[in-house]
Coordinates of C-alpha atoms in Angstrom, one line a residue:
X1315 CA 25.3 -33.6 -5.9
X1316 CA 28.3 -33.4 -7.8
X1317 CA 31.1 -31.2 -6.1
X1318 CA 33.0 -29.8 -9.0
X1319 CA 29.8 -28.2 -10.7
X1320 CA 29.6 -24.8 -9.6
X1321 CA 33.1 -23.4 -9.9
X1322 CA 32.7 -19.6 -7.5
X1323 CA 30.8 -17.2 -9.2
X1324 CA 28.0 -14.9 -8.1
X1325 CA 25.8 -17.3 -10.8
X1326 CA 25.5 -19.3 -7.9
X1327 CA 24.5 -17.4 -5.1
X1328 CA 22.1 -19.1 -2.9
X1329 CA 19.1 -16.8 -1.4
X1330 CA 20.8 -17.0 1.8
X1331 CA 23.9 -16.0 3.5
X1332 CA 26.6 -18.2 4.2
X1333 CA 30.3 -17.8 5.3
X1334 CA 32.9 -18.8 2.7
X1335 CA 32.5 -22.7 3.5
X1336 CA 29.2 -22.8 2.3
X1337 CA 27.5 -22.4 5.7
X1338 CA 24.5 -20.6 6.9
X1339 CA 25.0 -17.6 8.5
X1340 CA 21.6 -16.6 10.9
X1341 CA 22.8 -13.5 12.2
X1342 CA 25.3 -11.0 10.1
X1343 CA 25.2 -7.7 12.3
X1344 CA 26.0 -9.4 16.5
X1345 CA 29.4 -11.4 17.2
X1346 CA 29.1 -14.0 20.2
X1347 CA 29.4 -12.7 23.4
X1348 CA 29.1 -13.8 27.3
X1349 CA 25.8 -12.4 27.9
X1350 CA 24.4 -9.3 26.1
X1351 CA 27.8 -7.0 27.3
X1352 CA 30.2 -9.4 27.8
X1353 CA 33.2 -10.3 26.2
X1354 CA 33.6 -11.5 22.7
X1355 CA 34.6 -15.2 21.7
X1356 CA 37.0 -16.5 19.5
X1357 CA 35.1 -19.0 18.8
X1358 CA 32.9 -16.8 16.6
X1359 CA 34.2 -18.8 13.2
X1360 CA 32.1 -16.2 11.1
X1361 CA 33.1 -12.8 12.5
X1362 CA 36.7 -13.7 12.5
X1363 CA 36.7 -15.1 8.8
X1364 CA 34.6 -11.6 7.8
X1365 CA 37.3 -10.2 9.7
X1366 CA 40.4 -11.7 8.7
X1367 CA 38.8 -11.3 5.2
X1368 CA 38.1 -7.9 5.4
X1369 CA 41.7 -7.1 6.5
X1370 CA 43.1 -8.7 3.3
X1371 CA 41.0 -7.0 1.3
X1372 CA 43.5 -5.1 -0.6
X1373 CA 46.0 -6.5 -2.2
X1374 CA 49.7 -4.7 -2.8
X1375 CA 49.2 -1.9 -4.4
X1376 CA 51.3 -1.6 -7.8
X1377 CA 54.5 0.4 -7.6
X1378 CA 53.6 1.8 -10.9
X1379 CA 50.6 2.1 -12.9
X1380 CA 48.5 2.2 -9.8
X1381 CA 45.6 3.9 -10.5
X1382 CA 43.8 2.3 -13.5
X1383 CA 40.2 2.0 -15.4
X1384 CA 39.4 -0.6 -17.8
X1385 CA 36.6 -2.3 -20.1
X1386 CA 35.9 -5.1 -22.4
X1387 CA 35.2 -5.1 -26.1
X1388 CA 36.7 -6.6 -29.3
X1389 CA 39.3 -6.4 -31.7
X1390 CA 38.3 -6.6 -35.3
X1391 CA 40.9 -7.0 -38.4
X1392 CA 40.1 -4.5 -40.9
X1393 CA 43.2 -4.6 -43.2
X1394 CA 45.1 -7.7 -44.3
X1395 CA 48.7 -8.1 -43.3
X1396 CA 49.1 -12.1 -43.2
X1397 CA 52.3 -11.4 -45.3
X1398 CA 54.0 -10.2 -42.3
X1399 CA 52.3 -12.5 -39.7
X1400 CA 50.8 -16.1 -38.9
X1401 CA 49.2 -15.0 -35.8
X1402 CA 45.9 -16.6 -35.5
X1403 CA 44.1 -13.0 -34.9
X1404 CA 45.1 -11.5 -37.7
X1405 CA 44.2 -14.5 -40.2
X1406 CA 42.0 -12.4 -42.3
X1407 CA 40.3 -9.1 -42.5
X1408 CA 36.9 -9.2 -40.5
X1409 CA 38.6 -11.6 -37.5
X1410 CA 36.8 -10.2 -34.2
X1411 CA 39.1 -10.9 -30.7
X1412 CA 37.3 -10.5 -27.0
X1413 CA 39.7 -8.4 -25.1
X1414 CA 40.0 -6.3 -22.1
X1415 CA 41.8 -2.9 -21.4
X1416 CA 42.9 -1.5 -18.6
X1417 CA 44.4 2.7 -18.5
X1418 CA 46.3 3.4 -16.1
X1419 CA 48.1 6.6 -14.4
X1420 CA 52.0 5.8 -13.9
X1421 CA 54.1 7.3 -11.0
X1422 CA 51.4 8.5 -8.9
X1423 CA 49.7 6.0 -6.3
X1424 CA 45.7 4.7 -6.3
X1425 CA 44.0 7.2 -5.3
X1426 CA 45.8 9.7 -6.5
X1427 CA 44.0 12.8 -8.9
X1428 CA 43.7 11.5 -12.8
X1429 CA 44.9 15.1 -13.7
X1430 CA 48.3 14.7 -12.8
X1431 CA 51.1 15.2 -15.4
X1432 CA 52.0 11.6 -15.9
X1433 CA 53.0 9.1 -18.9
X1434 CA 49.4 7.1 -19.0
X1435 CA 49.4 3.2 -19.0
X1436 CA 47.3 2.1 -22.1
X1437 CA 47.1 -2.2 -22.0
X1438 CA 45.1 -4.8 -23.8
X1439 CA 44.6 -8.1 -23.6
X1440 CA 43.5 -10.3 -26.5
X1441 CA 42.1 -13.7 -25.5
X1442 CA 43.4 -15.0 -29.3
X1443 CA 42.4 -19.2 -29.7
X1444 CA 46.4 -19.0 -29.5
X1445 CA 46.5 -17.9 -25.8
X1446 CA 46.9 -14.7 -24.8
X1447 CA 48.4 -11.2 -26.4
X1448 CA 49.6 -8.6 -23.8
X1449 CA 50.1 -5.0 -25.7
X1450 CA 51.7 -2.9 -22.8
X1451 CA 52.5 0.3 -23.2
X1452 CA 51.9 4.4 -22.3
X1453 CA 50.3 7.4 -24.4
X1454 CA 53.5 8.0 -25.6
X1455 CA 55.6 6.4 -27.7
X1456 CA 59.2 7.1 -25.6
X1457 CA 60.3 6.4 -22.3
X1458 CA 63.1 8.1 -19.8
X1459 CA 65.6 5.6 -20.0
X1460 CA 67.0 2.7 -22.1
X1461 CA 68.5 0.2 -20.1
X1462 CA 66.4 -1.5 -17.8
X1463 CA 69.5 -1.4 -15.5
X1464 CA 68.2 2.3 -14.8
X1465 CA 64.4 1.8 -14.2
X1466 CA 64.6 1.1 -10.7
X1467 CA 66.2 4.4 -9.9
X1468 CA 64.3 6.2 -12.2
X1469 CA 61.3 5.2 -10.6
X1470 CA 62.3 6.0 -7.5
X1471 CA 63.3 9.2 -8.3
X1472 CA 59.5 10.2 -9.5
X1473 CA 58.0 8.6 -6.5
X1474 CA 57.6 10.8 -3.6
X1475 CA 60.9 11.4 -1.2
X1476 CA 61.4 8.1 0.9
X1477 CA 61.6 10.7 4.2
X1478 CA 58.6 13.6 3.2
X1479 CA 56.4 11.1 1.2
X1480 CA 56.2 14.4 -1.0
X1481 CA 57.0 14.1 -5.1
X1482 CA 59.8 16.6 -5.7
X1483 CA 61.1 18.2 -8.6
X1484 CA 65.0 18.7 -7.0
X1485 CA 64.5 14.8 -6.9
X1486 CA 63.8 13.9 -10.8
X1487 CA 66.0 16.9 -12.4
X1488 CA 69.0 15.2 -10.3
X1489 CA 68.9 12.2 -11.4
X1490 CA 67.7 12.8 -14.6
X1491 CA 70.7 15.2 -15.3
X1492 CA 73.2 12.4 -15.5
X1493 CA 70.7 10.4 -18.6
X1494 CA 70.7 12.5 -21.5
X1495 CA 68.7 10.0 -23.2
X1496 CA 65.9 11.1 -21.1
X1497 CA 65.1 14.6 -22.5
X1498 CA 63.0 13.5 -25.5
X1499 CA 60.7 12.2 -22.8
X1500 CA 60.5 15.6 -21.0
X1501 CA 59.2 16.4 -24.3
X1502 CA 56.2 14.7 -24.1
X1503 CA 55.5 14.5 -19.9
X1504 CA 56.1 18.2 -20.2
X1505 CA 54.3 19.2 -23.0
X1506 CA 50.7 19.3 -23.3
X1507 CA 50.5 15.8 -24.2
X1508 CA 51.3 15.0 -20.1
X1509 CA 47.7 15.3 -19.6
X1510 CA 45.1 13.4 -21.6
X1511 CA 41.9 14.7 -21.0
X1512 CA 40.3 11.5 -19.9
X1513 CA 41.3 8.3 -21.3
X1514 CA 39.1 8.0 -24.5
X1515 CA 41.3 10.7 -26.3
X1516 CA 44.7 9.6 -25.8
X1517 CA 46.7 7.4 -28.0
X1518 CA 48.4 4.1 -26.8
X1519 CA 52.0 3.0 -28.0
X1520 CA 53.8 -0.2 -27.1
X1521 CA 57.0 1.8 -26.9
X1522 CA 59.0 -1.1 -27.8
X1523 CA 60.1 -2.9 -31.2
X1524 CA 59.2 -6.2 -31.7
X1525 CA 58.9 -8.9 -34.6
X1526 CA 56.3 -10.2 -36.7
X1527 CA 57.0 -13.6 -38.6
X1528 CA 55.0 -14.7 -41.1
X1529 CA 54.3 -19.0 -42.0
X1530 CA 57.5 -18.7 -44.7
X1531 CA 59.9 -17.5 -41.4
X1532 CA 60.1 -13.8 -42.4
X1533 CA 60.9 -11.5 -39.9
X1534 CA 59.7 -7.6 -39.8
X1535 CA 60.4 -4.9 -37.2
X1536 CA 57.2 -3.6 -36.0
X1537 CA 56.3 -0.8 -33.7
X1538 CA 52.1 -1.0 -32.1
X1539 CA 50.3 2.3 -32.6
X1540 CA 46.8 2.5 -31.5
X1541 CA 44.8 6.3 -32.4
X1542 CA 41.5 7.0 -31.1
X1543 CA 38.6 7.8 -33.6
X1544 CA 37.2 10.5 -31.3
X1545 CA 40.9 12.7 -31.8
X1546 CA 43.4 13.7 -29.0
X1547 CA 42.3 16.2 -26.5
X1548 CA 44.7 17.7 -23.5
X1549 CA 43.6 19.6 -20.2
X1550 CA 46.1 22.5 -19.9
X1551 CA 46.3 24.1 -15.9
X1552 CA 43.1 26.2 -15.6
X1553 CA 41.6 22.8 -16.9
X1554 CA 42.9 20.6 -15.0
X1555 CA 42.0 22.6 -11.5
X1556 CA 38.3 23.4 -12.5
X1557 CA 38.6 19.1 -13.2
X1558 CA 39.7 18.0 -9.9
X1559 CA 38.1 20.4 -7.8
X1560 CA 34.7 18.7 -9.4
X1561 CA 36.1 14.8 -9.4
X1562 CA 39.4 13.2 -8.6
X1563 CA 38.1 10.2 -10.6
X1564 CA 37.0 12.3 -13.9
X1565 CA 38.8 10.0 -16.5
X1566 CA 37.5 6.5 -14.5
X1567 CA 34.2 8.3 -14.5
X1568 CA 34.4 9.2 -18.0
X1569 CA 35.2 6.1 -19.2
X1570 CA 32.3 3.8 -17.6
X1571 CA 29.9 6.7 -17.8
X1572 CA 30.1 6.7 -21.8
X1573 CA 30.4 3.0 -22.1
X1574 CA 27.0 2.8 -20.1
X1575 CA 25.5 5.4 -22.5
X1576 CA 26.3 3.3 -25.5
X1577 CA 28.6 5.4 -27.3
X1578 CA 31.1 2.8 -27.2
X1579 CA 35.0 4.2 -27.4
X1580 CA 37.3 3.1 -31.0
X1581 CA 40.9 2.8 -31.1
X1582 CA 42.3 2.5 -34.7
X1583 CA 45.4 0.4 -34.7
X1584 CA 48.4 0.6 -36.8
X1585 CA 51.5 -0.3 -37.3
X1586 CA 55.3 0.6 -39.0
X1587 CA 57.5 -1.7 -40.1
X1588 CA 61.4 -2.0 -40.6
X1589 CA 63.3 -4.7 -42.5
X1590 CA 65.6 -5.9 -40.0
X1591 CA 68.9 -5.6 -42.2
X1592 CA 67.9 -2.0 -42.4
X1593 CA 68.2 -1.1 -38.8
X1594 CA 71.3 0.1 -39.3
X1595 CA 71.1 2.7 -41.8
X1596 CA 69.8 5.3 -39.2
X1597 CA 71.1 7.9 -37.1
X1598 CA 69.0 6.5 -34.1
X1599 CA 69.2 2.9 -32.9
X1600 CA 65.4 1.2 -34.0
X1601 CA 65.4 -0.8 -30.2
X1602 CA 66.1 2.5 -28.2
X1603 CA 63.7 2.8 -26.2
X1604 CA 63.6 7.1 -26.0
X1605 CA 63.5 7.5 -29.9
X1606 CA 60.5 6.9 -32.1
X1607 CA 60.5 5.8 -35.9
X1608 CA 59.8 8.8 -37.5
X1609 CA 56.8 8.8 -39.3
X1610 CA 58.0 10.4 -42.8
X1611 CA 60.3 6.9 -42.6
X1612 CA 58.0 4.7 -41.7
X1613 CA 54.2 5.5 -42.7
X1614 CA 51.6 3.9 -40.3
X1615 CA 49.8 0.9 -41.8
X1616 CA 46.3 -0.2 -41.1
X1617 CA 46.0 -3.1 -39.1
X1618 CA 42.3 -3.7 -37.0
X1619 CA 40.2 -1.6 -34.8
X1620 CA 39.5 -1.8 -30.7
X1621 CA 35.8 -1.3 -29.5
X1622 CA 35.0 -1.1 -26.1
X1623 CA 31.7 -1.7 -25.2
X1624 CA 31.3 -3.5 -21.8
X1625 CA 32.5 -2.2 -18.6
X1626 CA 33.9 -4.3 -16.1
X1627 CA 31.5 -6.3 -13.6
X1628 CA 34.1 -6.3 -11.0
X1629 CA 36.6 -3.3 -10.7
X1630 CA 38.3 -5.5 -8.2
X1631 CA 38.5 -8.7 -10.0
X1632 CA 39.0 -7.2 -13.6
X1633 CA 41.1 -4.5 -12.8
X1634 CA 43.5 -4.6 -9.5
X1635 CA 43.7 -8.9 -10.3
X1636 CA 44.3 -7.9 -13.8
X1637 CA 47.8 -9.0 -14.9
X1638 CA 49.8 -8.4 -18.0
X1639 CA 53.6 -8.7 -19.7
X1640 CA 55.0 -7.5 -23.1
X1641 CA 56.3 -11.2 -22.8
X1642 CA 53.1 -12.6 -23.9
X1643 CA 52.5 -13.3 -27.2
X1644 CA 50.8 -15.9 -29.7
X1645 CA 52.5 -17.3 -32.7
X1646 CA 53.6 -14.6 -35.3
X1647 CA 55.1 -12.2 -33.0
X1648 CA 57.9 -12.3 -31.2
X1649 CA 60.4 -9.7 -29.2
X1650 CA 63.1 -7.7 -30.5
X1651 CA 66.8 -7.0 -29.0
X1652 CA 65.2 -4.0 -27.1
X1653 CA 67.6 -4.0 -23.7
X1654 CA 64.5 -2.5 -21.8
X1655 CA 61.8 -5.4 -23.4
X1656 CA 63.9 -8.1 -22.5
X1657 CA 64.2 -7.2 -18.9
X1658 CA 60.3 -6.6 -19.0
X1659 CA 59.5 -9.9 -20.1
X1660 CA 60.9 -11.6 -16.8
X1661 CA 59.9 -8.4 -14.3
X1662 CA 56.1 -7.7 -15.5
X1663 CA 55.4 -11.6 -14.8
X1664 CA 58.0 -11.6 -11.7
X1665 CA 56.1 -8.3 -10.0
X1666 CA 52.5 -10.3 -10.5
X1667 CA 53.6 -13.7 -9.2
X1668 CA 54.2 -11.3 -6.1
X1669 CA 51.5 -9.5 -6.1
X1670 CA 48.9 -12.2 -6.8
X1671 CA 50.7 -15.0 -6.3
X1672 CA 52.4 -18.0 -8.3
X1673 CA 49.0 -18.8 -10.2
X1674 CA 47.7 -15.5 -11.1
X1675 CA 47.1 -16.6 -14.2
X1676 CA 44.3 -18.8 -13.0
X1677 CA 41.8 -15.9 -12.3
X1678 CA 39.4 -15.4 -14.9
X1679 CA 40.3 -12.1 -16.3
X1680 CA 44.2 -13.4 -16.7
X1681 CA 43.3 -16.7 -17.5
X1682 CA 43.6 -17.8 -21.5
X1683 CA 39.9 -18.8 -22.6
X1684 CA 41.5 -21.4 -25.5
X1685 CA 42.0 -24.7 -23.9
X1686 CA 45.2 -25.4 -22.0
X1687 CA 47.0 -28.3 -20.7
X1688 CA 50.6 -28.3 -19.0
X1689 CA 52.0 -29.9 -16.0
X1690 CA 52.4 -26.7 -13.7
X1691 CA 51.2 -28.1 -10.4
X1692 CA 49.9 -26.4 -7.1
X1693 CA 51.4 -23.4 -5.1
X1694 CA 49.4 -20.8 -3.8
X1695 CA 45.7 -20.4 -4.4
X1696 CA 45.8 -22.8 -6.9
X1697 CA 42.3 -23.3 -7.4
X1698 CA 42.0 -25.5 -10.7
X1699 CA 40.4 -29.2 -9.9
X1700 CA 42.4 -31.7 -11.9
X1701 CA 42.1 -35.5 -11.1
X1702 CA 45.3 -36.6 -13.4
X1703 CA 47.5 -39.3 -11.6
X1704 CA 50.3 -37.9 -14.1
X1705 CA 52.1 -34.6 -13.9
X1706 CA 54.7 -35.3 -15.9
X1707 CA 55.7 -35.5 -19.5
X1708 CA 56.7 -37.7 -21.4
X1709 CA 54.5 -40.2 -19.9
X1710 CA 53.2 -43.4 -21.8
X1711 CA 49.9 -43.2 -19.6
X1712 CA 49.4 -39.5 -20.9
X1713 CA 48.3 -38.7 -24.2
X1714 CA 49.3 -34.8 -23.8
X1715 CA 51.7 -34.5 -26.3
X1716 CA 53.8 -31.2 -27.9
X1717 CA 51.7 -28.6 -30.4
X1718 CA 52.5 -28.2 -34.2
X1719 CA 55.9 -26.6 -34.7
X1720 CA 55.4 -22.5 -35.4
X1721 CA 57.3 -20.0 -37.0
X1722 CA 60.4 -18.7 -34.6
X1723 CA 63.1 -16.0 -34.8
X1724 CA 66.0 -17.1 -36.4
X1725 CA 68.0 -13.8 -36.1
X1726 CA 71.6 -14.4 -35.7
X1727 CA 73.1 -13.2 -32.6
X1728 CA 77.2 -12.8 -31.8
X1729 CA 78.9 -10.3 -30.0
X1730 CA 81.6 -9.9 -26.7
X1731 CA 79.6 -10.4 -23.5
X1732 CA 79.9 -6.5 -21.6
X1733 CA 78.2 -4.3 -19.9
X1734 CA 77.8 -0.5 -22.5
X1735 CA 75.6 1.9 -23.9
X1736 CA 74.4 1.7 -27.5
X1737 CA 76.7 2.9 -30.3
X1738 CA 74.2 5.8 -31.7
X1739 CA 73.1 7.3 -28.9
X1740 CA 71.1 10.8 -30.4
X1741 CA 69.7 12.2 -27.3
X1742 CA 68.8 15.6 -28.7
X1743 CA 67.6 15.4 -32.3
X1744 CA 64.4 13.7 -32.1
X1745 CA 63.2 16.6 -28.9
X1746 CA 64.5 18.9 -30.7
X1747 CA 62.6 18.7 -34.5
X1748 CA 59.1 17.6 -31.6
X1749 CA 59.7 20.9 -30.0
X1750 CA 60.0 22.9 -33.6
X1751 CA 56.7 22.0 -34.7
X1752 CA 54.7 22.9 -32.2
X1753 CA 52.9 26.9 -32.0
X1754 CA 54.5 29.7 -30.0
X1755 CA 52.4 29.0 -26.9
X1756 CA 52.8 25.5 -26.7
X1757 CA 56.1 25.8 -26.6
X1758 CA 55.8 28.7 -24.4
X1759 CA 54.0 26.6 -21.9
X1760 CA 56.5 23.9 -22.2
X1761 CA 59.1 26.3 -21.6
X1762 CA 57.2 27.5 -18.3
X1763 CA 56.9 23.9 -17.0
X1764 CA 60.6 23.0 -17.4
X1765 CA 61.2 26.8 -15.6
X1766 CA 58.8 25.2 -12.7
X1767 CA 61.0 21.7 -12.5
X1768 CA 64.4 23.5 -12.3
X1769 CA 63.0 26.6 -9.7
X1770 CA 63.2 24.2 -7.4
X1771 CA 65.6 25.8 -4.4
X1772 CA 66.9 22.3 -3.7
X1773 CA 68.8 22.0 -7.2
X1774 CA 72.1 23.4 -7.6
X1775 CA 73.5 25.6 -10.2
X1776 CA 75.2 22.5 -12.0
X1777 CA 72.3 20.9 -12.6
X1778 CA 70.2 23.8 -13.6
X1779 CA 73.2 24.5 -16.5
X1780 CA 73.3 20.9 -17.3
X1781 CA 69.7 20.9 -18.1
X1782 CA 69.7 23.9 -20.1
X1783 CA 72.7 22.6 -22.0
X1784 CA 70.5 19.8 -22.6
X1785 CA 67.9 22.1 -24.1
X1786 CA 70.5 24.1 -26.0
X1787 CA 71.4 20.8 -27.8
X1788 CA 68.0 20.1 -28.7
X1789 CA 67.3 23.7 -29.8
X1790 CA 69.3 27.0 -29.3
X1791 CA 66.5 29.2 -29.3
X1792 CA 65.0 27.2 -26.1
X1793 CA 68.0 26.7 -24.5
X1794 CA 68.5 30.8 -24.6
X1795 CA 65.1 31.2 -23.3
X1796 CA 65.4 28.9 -20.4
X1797 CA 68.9 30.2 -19.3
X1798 CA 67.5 33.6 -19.8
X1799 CA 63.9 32.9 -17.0
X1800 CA 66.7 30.9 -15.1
X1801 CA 69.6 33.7 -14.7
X1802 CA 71.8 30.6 -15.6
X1803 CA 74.4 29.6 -18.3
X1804 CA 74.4 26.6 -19.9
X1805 CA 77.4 23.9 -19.2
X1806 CA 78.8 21.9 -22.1

């Protein structure tokens, strides 16, 4: 018999059952007991390791994008942009990638309804022969805040009250009142847009700027777009209701149920680009997190295409184990000075090393499927069988030696070392021209909603009036129209 053949998997089941070392288990439904009534004994090895198992069942929960839904599919290149990029993947126009996907809800917790107004997670995972490609990000293409300094308590503002366990609005408008940076985001949570109708017709955006660089050391700015084939759809109230009264689950549902039919769900994916000694010639800062690029700028460019057409086996194993960070990335792509990416690269990694443990990235669905060699050693669950005598490098009785030199950012950097904002802050334009585009009833809807978040009885007048100041900034009209259903005047 050789004991490192069958690595777990349900491949191997036997026809039997056994407890987790392998032995047989006769009886499954009657612990041990002194006689037919009496007491039960500890000794019992089985019914306290299906017991202690069954307690540790669940894993922490994620403090945001809890509640998620995923598949697995392909990414295919359909347009060539090896100009701007060495990464492997995108070596030429017909390149197919196995990846996997997970959507997610953000604020609200597991089990929570998939109606909710809420940004929406929208990840992928590219298993490249470079490692791995993590492309975080939401359905929409801004956040609340800027600095990661700030996410902490911006989170925690949206969760529910630490003493009622209850989401309240007096909660988010206060805090939210002192970052004006965050009303472009109120433009999409609280538009139609803040609920997808299930996850197939939503679009995913990485949010963040990063870098391609091609084989000659070119940099480009790049922001990720994905667009579904099937078009955007949105569930206004009345939907909503009739949804959840039917199933809680309705976009998890949706997802698997179509994948199992065969009508297998298509993401387009593009990009826009920026040459970085342009990033200054805007009226918005190009790493600010609450602006976008505007499109008329910056066209989208073809890059590939995502088809999803295998659901997960294990929801557990492929979905709550699934890990990902913006900080992972192949050759040919590479971060940006983004002040909230740069945090996420250390704290997506940090919150999983804590959730999973220090060698999450040894379960499958985390785990590169290239080859790998490097001398991280043991810790937790550290299930990997390696029989080398040396773990460390350099090492004359080791032939592991470094990989071919790639393509790295050569950006300059200078500066004071301080603690600030950025110098071009534009808070309100961006909401503002969103908001102007849209039909009378969207925007009377919209309107309604922000009426809903500041009727609150908890908020004060001052923050009502700084909010409608906000909204006057971004467009007089609205900000009349909010005063006017509030009774309040706005404070400059």
């Amino acid at each position: 018999m050789d004991p490192y053949r069958y690595r777990p998997s349900s491949a191997y089941n036997t026809p039997y059952m056994t407890n987790n070392q392998g032995g047989p288990v006769f009886n499954n439904t009657s612990s041990m007991t002194i006689g037919s009534r009496g007491p039960v004994l500890l000794e019992d090895y089985h019914l306290v390791e299906k017991i202690a198992n069954f307690h540790r069942e669940r894993i922490p929960e994620r403090i945001v994008h809890a509640r998620g839904a995923g598949a697995k599919g392909y990414f295919e290149v359909t347009h060539d942009i090896t100009h701007l990029t060495c990464a492997d993947f995108l070596r030429g126009v017909g390149v197919q990638t196995p990846l996997i996907a997970r959507f997610s809800t953000v604020i609200h917790e597991k089990g929570s309804p998939e109606t909710l107004p809420d940004p929406r997670g929208f990840a992928v995972k590219m298993y490249t022969r470079e490692g791995n490609f993590d492309m975080v990000g939401n359905n929409m293409p801004v956040f609340f805040v800027r600095d990661a300094m700030q996410f902490p308590d911006v989170i925690h503002a949206m969760k529910p009250n630490p003493k009622s366990n209850v989401q309240e609005w007096w909660r988010i408008m206060d805090y939210l009142s002192y970052i004006p940076e965050s009303t472009h985001m109120f433009f999409w949570w609280l538009d139609d847009w803040g609920v997808p109708t299930d996850y197939r017709h939503m679009d995913g955006y990485t949010v963040h700027t990063f870098k391609l660089i091609n084989k000659e050391g070119k940099e480009t700015l790049i922001k990720w777009h994905w667009r579904p084939t099937c078009g955007l759809k949105f569930l206004l109230e009345d939907e909503a209701a009739k949804v959840v009264a039917k199933c809680h689950s309705h976009a998890t549902k949706d997802l698997y149920d179509t994948i199992a039919s065969g009508s297998f769900p298509e993401w387009r994916l593009y990009i826009q680009t920026m040459n970085p000694s342009d990033e200054d010639k805007y009226d918005f800062d190009p790493m600010d997190t609450t602006c976008i690029w505007p499109e008329e700028l910056f066209p989208l460019q073809p890059v590939g295409r995502m088809v999803l057409n295998k659901n997960l086996d294990n929801f557990f194993s492929e979905n709550e184990m699934l890990a990902f960070s913006p900080g992972v990335v192949p050759p040919g792509i590479t971060y940006s000075n983004d002040k909230m990416l740069q945090c996420r690269i250390f704290a997506y990694g940090d919150t999983q090393r804590h959730r999973l443990g220090p060698n999450y990235l040894l379960l499958p669905a985390n785990a590169p499927k290239n080859a790998h060699h490097n001398n991280h050693h043991e810790g937790f669950m550290n299930f990997l069988h390696r029989d080398e005598e040396v773990n460390y490098w350099p090492s004359r009785f080791d032939s592991l030696r470094m990989s071919e030199r790639f393509p790295i950012s050569k950006a300059h950097v200078s500066g004071i070392r301080e603690k600030t904002v950025i110098p071009k802050e534009n808070n309100f334009i961006q909401p503002g021209n969103r908001y102007r585009t849209w039909d009378h009833d969207r925007q009377e809807r919209f309107i309604g909603r922000m009426v809903t978040a500041l009727s609150d009885p908890r908020l004060t007048h001052e923050i009502r009036a700084i909010w409608i100041s906000y909204m006057s900034q971004c467009d007089k009209t609205l900000g009349q129209k909010l005063a006017s259903r509030l009774s309040t005047r706005a404070t400059m």
